[in-house]
Short mmCIF file of C-alpha atoms in Angstrom, two decimals:
data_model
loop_
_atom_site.label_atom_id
_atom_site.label_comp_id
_atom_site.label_asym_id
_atom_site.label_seq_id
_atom_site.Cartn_x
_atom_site.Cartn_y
_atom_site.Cartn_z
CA UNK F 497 -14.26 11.05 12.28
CA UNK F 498 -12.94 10.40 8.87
CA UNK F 499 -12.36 7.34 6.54
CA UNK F 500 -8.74 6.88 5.11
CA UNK F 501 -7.38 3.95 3.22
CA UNK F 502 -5.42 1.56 4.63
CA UNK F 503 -1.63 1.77 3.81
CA UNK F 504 -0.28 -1.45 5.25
CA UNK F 505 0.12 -4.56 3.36
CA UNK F 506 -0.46 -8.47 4.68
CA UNK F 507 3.51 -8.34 5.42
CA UNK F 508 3.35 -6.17 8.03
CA UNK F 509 0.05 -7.32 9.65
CA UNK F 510 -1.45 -6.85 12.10
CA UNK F 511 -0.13 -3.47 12.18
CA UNK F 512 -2.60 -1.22 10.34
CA UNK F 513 -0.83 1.92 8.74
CA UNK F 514 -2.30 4.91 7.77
CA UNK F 515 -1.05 7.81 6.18
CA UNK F 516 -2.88 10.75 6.67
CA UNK F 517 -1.98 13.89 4.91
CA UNK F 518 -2.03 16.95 6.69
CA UNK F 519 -4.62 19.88 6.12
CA UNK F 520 -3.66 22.83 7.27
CA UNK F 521 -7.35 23.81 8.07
CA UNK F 522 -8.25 19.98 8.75
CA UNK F 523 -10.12 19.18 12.38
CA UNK F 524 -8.87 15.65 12.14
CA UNK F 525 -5.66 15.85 9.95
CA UNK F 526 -4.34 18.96 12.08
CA UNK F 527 -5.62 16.59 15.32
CA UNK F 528 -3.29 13.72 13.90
CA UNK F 529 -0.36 15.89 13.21
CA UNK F 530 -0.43 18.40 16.24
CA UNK F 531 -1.27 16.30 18.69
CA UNK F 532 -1.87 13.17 19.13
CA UNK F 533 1.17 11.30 20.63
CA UNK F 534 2.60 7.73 20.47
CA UNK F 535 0.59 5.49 22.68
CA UNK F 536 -2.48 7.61 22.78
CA UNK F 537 -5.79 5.40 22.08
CA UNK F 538 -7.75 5.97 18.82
CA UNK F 539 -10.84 4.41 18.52
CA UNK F 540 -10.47 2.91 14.27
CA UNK F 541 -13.83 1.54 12.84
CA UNK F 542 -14.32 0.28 8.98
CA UNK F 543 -13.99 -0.82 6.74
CA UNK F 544 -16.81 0.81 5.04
CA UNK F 545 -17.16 1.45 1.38
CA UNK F 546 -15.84 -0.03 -1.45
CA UNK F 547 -12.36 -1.02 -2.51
CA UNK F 548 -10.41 -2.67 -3.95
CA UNK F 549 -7.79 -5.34 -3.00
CA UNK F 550 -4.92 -6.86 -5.00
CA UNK F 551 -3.21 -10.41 -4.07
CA UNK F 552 0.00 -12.27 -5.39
CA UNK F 553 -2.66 -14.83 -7.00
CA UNK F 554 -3.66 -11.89 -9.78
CA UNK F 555 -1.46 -13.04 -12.61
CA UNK F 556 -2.96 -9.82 -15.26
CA UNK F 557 -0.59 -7.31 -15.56
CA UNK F 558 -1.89 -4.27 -13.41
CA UNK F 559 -2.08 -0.45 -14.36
CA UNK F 560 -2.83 1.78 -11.32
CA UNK F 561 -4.15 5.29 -11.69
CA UNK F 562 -3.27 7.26 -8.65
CA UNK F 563 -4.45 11.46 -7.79
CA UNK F 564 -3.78 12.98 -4.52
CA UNK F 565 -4.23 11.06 -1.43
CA UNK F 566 -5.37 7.97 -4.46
CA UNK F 567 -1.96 6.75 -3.71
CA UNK F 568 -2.35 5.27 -0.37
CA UNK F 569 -4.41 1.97 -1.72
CA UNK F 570 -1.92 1.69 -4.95
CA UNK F 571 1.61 2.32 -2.70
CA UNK F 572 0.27 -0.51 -0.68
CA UNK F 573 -0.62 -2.55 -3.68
CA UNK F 574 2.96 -1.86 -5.06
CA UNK F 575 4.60 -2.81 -2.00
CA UNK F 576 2.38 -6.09 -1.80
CA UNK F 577 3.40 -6.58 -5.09
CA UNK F 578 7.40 -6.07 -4.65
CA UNK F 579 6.73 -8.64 -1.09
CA UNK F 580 5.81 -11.29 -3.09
CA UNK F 581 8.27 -11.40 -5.67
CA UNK F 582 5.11 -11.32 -8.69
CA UNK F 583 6.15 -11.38 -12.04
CA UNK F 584 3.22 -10.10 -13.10
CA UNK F 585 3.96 -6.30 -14.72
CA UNK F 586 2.48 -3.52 -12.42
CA UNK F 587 2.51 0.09 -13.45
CA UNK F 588 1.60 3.50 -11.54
CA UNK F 589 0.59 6.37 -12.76
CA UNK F 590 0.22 9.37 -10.51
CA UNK F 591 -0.97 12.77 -10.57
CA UNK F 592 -0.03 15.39 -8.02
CA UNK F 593 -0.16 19.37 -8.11
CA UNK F 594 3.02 20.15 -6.86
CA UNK F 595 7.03 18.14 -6.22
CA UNK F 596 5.93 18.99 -2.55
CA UNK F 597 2.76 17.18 -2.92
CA UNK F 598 3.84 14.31 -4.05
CA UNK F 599 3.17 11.28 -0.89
CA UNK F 600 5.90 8.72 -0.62
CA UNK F 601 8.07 10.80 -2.99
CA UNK F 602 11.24 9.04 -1.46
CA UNK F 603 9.72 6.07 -2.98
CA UNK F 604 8.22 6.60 -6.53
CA UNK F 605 10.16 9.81 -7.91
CA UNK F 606 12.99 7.88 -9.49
CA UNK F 607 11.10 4.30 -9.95
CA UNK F 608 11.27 2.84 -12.92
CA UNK F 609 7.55 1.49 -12.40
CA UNK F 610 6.30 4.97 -11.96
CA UNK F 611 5.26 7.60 -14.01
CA UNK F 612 4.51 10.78 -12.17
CA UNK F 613 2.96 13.76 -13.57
CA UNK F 614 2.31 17.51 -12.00
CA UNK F 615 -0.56 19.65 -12.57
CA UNK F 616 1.12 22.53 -11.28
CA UNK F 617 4.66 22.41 -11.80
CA UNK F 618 6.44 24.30 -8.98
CA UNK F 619 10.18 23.38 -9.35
CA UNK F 620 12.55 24.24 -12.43
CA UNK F 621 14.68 20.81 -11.56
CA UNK F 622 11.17 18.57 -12.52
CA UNK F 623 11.93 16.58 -15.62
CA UNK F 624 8.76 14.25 -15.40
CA UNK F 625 5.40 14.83 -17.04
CA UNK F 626 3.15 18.05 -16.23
CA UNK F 627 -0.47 18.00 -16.76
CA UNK F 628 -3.50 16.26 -16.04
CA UNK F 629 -3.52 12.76 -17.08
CA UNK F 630 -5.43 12.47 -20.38
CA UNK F 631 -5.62 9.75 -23.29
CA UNK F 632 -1.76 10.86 -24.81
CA UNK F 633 -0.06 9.69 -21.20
CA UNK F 634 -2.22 6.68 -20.89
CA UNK F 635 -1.84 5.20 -24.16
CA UNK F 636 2.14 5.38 -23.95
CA UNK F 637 1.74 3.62 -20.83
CA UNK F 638 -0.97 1.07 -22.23
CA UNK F 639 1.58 0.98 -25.16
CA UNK F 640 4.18 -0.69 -23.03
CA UNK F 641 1.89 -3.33 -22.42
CA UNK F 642 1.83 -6.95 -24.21
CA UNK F 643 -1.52 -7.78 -23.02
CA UNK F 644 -4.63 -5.52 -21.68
CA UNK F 645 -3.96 -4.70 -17.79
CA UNK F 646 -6.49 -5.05 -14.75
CA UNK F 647 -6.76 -1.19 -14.09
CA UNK F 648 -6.69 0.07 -10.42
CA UNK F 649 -7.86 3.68 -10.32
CA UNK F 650 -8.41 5.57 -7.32
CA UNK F 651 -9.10 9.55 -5.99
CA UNK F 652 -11.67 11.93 -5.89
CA UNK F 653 -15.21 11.48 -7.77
CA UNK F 654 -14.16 13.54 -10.54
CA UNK F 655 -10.75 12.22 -11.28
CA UNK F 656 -11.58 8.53 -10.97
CA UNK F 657 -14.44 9.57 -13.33
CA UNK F 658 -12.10 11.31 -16.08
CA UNK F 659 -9.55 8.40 -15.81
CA UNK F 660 -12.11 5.76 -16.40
CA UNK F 661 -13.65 7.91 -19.27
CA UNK F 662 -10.36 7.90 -20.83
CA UNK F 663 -9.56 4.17 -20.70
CA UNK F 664 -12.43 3.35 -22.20
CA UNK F 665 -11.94 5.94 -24.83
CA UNK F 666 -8.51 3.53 -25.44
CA UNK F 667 -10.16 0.84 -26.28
CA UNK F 668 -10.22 -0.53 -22.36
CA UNK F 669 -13.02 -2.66 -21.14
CA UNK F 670 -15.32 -1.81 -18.10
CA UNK F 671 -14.25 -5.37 -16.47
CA UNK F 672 -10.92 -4.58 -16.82
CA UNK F 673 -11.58 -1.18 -14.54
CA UNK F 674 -11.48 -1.45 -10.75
CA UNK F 675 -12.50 2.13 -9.25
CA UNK F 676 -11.84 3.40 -5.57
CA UNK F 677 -13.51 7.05 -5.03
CA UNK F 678 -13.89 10.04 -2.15
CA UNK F 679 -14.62 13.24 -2.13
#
C-alpha cells in the first residue's frame, strides 16, 4: 500500500487518475508498471492526509511550487484551471533532477505558464533554468505578478519546507501559502 495524489480533475470524473512514477527498486511502483494489467481489480482507499484543492470560484492569481512527483496535485490544478476557461493568472514552477525526470514533460516543457528548472542538468540541448529553486527564481516569477498570489506548494518535507521558507523571506504571507507534503 501506498498513498499517491490524485491526478484527475472534476472534468473527467468519475474516473480517478493516478500517475505513479516508476521505481526501479519500488514493491508497489514496479507492481503497477510490470504487472498489473487493464481490468485487474485494485482495491483504492483515501483520501487521507491533507491537501489541497483548487476550484474555478478562486479568483487570486495562483503560484504553484512543484518538486518531483509534487506535480501530480498542481498538473491537475492546471488542467482544472485551463477546463474552466479562469482568467485568473496561474503560474508553475517546477523542479526536477534530470530532462528525463521531468512528469508530463509533453505538457509543461514549452508552456508559457511554466517555468521548469533542473537540479542536475543532463542534456546539452536544455535552455531552461538549472538549480534548486531559491529566492532569485521566485522573485522573477512573483515579479510578474500585479497582485500577491495564493501559493500552492507541494513535494517532499524538505522541499515544501525550503520553498515556504523562501516565500516568506519575499515578503509572502503564511495565509497566502497552501502546503501539500510526503516523504
Amino acid at each position: 500500500a501506498r498513498p499517491y495524489s490524485a491526478a484527475s480533475t472534476a472534468h473527467n470524473m468519475p474516473l480517478l487518475e493516478l500517475t505513479i512514477q516508476h521505481v526501479p527498486d519500488g514493491e508497489v511502483s514496479s507492481y503497477v508498471n510490470n504487472a498489473l494489467e487493464i481490468g485487474d481489480t485494485v482495491e483504492i482507499r483515501g483520501p487521507f492526509g491533507k491537501f489541497f484543492v483548487w476550484d474555478p470560484t478562486i479568483v487570486e492569481p495562483m503560484l504553484l511550487i512543484a518538486g518531483g512527483s509534487g506535480i501530480v496535485p498542481m498538473r491537475s490544478m492546471l488542467e482544472s484551471h485551463t477546463a474552466s476557461q479562469s482568467s485568473a493568472k496561474m503560474h508553475l514552477v517546477y523542479s526536477a533532477r534530470t530532462y528525463e525526470n521531468i512528469i508530463y514533460k509533453d505538457e509543461l516543457v514549452d508552456s508559457p505558464d511554466t517555468t521548469i528548472t533542473l537540479t542536475q542538468n543532463d542534456t546539452e540541448d536544455w535552455q531552461g533554468a538549472t538549480g534548486r529553486i531559491n529566492a532569485l527564481l521566485l522573485q522573477k516569477v512573483l515579479d510578474s505578478y500585479e497582485t500577491p498570489p495564493l501559493c500552492y506548494i507541494c513535494g517532499m518535507s524538505s522541499f515544501v519546507g525550503a520553498a515556504s521558507d523562501i516565500l516568506q523571506s519575499l515578503g509572502v504571507l503564511t495565509d497566502k501559502i497552501k502546503t501539500e507534503r510526503f516523504g
